[in-house]
Short mmCIF file of C-alpha atoms and ligand atoms in Angstrom, two decimals:
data_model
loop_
_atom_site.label_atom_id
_atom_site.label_comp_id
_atom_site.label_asym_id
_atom_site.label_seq_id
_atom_site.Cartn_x
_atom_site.Cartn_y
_atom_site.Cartn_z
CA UNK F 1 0.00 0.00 0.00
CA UNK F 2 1.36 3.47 -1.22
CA UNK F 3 0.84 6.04 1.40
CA UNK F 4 -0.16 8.90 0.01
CA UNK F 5 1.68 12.57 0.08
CA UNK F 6 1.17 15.58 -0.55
CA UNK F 7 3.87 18.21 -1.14
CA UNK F 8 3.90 21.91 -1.22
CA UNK F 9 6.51 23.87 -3.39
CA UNK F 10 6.73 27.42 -1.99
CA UNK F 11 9.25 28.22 -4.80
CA UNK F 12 10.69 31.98 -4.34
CA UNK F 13 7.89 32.52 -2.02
CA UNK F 14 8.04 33.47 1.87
CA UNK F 15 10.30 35.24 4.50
CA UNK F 16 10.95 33.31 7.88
CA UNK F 17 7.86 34.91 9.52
CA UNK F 18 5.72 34.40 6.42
CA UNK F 19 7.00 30.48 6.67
CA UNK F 20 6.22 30.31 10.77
CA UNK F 21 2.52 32.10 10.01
CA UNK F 22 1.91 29.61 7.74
CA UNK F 23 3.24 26.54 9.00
CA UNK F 24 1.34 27.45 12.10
CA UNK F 25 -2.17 27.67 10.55
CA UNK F 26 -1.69 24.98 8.27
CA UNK F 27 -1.04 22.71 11.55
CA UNK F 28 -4.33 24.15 13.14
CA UNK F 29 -6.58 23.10 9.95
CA UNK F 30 -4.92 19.74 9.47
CA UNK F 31 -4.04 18.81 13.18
CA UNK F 32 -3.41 14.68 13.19
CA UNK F 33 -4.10 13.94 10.15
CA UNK F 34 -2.53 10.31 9.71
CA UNK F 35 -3.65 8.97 6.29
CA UNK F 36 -1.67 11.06 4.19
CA UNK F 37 1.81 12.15 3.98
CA UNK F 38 2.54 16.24 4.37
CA UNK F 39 5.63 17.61 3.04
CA UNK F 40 6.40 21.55 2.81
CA UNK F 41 9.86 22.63 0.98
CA UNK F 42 10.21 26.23 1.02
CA UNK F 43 13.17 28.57 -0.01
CA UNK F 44 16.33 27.58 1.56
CA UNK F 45 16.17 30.81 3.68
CA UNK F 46 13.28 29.68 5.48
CA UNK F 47 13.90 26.30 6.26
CA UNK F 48 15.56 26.73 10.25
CA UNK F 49 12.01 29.00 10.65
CA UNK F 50 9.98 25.91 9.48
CA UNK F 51 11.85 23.55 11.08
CA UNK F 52 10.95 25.03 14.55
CA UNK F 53 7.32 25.97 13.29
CA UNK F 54 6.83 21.90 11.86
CA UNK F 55 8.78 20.54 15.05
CA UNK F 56 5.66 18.32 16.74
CA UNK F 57 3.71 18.63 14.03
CA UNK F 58 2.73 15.97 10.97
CA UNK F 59 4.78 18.67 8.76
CA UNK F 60 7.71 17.31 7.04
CA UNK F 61 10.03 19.81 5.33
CA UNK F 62 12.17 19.46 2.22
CA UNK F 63 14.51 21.48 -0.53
CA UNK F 64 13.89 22.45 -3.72
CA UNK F 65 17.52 21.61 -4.89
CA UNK F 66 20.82 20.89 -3.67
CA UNK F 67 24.56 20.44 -4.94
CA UNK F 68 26.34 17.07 -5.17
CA UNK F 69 29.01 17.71 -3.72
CA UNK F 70 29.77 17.18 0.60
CA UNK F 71 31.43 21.49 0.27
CA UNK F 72 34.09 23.52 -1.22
CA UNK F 73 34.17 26.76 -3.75
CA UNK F 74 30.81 26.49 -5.00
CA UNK F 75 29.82 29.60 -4.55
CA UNK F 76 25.62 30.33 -3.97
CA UNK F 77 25.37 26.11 -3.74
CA UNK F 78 24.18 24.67 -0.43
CA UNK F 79 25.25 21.45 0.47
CA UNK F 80 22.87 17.81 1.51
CA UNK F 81 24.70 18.05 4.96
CA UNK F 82 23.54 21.47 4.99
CA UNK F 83 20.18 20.85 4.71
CA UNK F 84 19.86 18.02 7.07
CA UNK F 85 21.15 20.45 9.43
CA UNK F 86 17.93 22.34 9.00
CA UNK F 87 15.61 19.22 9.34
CA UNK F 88 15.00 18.59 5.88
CA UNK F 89 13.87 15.03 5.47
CA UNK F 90 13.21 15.29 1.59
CA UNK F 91 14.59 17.33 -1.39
CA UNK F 92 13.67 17.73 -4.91
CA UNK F 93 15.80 16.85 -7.96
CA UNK F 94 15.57 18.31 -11.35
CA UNK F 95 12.45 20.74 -11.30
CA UNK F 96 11.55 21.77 -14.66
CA UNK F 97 12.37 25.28 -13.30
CA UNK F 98 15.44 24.14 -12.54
CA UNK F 99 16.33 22.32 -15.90
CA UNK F 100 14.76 25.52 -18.21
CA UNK F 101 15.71 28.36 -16.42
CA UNK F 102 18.86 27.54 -14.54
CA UNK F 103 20.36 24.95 -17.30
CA UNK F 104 20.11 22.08 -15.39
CA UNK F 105 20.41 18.43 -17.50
CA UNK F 106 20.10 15.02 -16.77
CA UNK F 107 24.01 14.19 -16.05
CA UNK F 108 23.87 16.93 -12.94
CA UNK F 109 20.65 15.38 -11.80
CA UNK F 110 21.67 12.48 -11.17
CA UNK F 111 24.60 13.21 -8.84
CA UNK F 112 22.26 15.39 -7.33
CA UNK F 113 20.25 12.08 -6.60
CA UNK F 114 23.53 10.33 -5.53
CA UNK F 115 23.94 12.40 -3.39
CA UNK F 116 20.50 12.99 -1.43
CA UNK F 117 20.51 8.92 -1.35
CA UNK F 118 24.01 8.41 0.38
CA UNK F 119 23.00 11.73 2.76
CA UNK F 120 19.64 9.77 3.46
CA UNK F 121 17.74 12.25 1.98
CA UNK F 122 14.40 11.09 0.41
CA UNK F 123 14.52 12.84 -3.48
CA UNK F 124 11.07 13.93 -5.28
CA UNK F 125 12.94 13.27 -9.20
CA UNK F 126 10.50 15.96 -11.33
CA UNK F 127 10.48 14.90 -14.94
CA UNK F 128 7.89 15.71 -17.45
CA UNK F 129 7.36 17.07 -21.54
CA UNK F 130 7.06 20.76 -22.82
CA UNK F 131 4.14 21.52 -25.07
CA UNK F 132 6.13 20.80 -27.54
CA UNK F 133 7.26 17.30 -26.96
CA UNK F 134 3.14 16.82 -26.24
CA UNK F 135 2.18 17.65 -29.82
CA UNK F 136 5.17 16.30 -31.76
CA UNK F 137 4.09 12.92 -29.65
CA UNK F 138 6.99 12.51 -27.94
CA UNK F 139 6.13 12.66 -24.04
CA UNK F 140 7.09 8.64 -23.80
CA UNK F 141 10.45 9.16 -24.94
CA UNK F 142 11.05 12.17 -23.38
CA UNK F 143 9.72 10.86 -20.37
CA UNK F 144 11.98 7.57 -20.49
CA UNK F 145 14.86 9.09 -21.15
CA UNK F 146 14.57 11.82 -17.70
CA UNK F 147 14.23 8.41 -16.12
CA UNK F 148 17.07 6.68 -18.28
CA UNK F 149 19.59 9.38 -17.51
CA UNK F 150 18.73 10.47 -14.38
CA UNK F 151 18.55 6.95 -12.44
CA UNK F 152 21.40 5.70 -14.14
CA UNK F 153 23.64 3.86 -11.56
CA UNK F 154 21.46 3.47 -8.70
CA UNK F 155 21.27 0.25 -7.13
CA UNK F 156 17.82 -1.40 -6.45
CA UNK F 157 17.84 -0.49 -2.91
CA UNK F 158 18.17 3.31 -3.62
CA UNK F 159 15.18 2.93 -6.52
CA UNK F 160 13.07 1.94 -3.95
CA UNK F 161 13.71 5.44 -1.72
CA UNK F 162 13.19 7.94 -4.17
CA UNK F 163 9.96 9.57 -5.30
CA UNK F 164 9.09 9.96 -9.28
CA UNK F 165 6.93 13.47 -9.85
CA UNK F 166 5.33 13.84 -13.17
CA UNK F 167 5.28 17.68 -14.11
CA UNK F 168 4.25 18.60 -17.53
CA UNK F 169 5.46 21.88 -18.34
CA UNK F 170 2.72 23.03 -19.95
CA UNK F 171 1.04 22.59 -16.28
CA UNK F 172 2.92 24.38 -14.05
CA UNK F 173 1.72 27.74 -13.26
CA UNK F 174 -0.50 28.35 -16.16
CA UNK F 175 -3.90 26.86 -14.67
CA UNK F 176 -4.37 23.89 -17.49
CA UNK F 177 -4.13 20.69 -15.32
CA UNK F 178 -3.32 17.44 -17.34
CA UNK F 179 -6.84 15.94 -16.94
CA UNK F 180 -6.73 12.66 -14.26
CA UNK F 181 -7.29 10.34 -17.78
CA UNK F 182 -3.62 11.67 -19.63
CA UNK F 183 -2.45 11.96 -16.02
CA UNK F 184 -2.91 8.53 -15.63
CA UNK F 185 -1.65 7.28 -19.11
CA UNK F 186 1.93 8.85 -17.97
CA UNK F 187 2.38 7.54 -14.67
CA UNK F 188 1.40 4.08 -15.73
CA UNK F 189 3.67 4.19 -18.16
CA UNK F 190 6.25 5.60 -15.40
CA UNK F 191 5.26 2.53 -13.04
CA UNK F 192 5.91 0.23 -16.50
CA UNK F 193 8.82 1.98 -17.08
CA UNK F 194 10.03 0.63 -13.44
CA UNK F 195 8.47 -2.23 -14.00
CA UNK F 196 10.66 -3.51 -17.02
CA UNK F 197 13.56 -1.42 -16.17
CA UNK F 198 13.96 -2.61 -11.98
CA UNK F 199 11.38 -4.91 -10.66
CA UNK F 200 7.53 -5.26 -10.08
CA UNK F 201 8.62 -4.71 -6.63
CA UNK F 202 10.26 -1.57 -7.39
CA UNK F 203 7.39 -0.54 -9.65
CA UNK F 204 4.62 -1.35 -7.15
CA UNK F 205 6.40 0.95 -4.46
CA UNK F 206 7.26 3.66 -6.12
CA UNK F 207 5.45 6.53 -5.48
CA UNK F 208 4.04 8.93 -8.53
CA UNK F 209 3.10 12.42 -7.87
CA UNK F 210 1.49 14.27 -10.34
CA UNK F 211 2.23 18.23 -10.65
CA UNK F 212 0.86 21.25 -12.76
CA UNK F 213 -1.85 23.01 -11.47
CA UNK F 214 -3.37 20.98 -8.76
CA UNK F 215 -6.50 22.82 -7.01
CA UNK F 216 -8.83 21.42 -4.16
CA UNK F 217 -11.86 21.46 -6.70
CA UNK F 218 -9.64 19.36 -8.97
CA UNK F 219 -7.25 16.82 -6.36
CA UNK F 220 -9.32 14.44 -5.85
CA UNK F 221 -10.53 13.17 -9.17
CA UNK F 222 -6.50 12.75 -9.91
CA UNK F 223 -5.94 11.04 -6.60
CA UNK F 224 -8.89 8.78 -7.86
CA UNK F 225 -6.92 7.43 -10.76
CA UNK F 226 -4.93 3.96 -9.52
CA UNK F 227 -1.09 5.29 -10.50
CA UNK F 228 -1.40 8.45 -8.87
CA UNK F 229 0.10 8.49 -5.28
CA UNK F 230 0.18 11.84 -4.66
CA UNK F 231 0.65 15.61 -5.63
CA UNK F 232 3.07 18.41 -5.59
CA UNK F 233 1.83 21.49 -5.81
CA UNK F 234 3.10 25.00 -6.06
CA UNK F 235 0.78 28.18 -6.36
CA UNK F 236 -2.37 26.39 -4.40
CA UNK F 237 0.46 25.83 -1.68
CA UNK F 238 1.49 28.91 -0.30
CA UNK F 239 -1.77 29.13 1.57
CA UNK F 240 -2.65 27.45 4.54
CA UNK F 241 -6.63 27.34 4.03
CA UNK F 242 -5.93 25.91 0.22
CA UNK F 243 -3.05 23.56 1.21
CA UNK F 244 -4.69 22.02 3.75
CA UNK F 245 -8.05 21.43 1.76
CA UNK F 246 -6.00 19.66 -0.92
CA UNK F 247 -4.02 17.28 1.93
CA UNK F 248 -7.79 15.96 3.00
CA UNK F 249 -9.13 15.76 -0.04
CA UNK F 250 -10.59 12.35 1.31
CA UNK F 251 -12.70 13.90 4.28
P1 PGA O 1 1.81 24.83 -9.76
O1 PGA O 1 3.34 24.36 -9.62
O2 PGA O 1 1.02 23.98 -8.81
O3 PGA O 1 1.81 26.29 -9.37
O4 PGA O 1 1.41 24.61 -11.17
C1 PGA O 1 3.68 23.02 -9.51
C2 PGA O 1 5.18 22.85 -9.41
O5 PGA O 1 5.92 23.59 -10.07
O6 PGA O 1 5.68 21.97 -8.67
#
C-alpha cells in the first residue's frame, strides 16, 4: 500500500515569519491527520524558521535543490549536509524550473540524486514534456529518457527510496491541469517503465506524484486514478486554508 503525500513547493515565495505564520495555521486546519503524507519545501532561507514551526507537528520539510558535492568553492550552492542540518527530510531533484531556467540536464541530476541517497535524503525526481514534446508525440520518450539518464547507476535499494513526480510543463503555473485520464496514461507508463527497467517490486512501491496546477476542486478526481500516489503542488500551496483542503481531499 502506497501512502499517500502531498507536497507543497513554496518556490521563491516566503520570508521566515511568512513560513512560521503559515506553518502554524496549516497545523491548526490539518491537526493529526494520519492517512496522508505532508511535506512543505520552502526557499532555503526559510527552512531553520519551518523547522521550529513543523517541530511536533505531521509537517515534514524538504529542498527544492541541492549540490552534489559534501562542500568547497561552490559559490551560492548549499550542500545535503547542509540541509539536514535544517531538518530537511526530503529534497527535490531536477524541477523543470530548474532544468529551463537555470540549465540544469540530466548528467547533474543524477549526482544530485547520488547524493541525497548516500546523505539519506528522500529525493522527489521531477520529470515531465514541454508543449512541444506533447504535440510532436513525444512525451514517452522524453519521459523515459529523464528516467534513463537520471537513475542511471542506482542500485535497487536506492530505486526503492526515491519519489518519481510527473510535471508537464505546460502545467505548471499556467492553470491547465493534465486531466486525471492523460495523467494517468503517464504515470502508468512511469510505473511500466520501473516495472521492465527494476522490478515489479520496485514498480509497485514507487510513489508517482502528479504536478501542474493541482487545485482542491480538482485533487481528488487525480488522486482517484490507480497510478497516482500523490501531488506536488506549487501556487495552491502557499496558503494554509488551500493547502490544507488539498491534503484531506478524502474527508
Ligand atoms: P503549480 O506548480 O502547482 O503552481 O502549477 C507546480 C510545481 O511547479 O511543482
Amino acid at each position: 500500500m502506497r501512502k499517500p503525500l502531498i507536497a507543497g513547493n513554496w518556490k521563491m515565495f516566503k520570508t521566515q515569519a511568512e513560513t512560521r505564520d503559515t506553518l502554524r495555521r496549516l497545523d491548526e486546519l490539518i491537526g493529526r491527520l494520519l492517512e496522508v503524507e505532508v511535506l512543505i519545501c520552502p526557499p532555503f532561507t526559510s527552512l531553520p524558521a519551518a523547522r521550529r514551526a513543523a517541530a511536533g507537528t505531521v509537517i515534514q520539510i524538504g529542498a527544492q535543490n541541492l549540490h552534489w558535492e559534501e562542500k568547497g568553492a561552490f559559490t551560492g550552492e548549499v550542500s545535503a549536509a547542509m540541509l539536514i542540518d535544517c531538518g530537511c527530510s526530503h529534497v527535490l531533484v531536477g524541477h523543470s524550473e530548474r532544468r529551463q531556467l537555470f540549465g540544469e540536464d540530466d548528467a547533474g541530476i543524477n549526482r544530485k540524486l547520488k547524493k541525497a541517497l548516500s546523505s539519506q535524503l528522500v529525493p522527489i525526481l521531477c520529470v515531465g514534456e514541454s508543449l512541444q514534446e506533447r504535440e510532436a508525440e513525444r512525451v514517452e520518450e522524453v519521459i523515459e529518457g529523464q528516467l534513463q539518464q537520471g537513475l542511471k547507476g542506482l542500485t535497487a535499494q536506492e530505486i526503492s527510496r526515491i519519489i518519481v513526480a510527473y510535471e508537464p510543463v505546460w502545467a505548471i503555473g499556467t492553470g491547465k491541469t493534465a486531466t486525471p485520464e492523460i495523467a494517468q496514461q503517464v504515470h502508468a507508463m512511469i510505473r511500466g517503465w520501473f516495472e521492465g527497467k527494476y522490478s515489479s517490486v520496485a514498480a509497485d512501491g514507487l510513489r508517482i506524484l502528479y504536478g501542474g496546477s493541482v487545485k482542491p476542486g480538482n485533487v481528488s478526481g487525480l488522486m482517484a486514478q490507480p497510478d497516482i500516489d500523490g501531488a506536488l503542488v506549487g501556487g495552491a500551496s502557499l496558503e494554509a486554508e488551500s493547502f490544507a483542503a488539498l491534503v484531506s481531499y478524502q474527508r
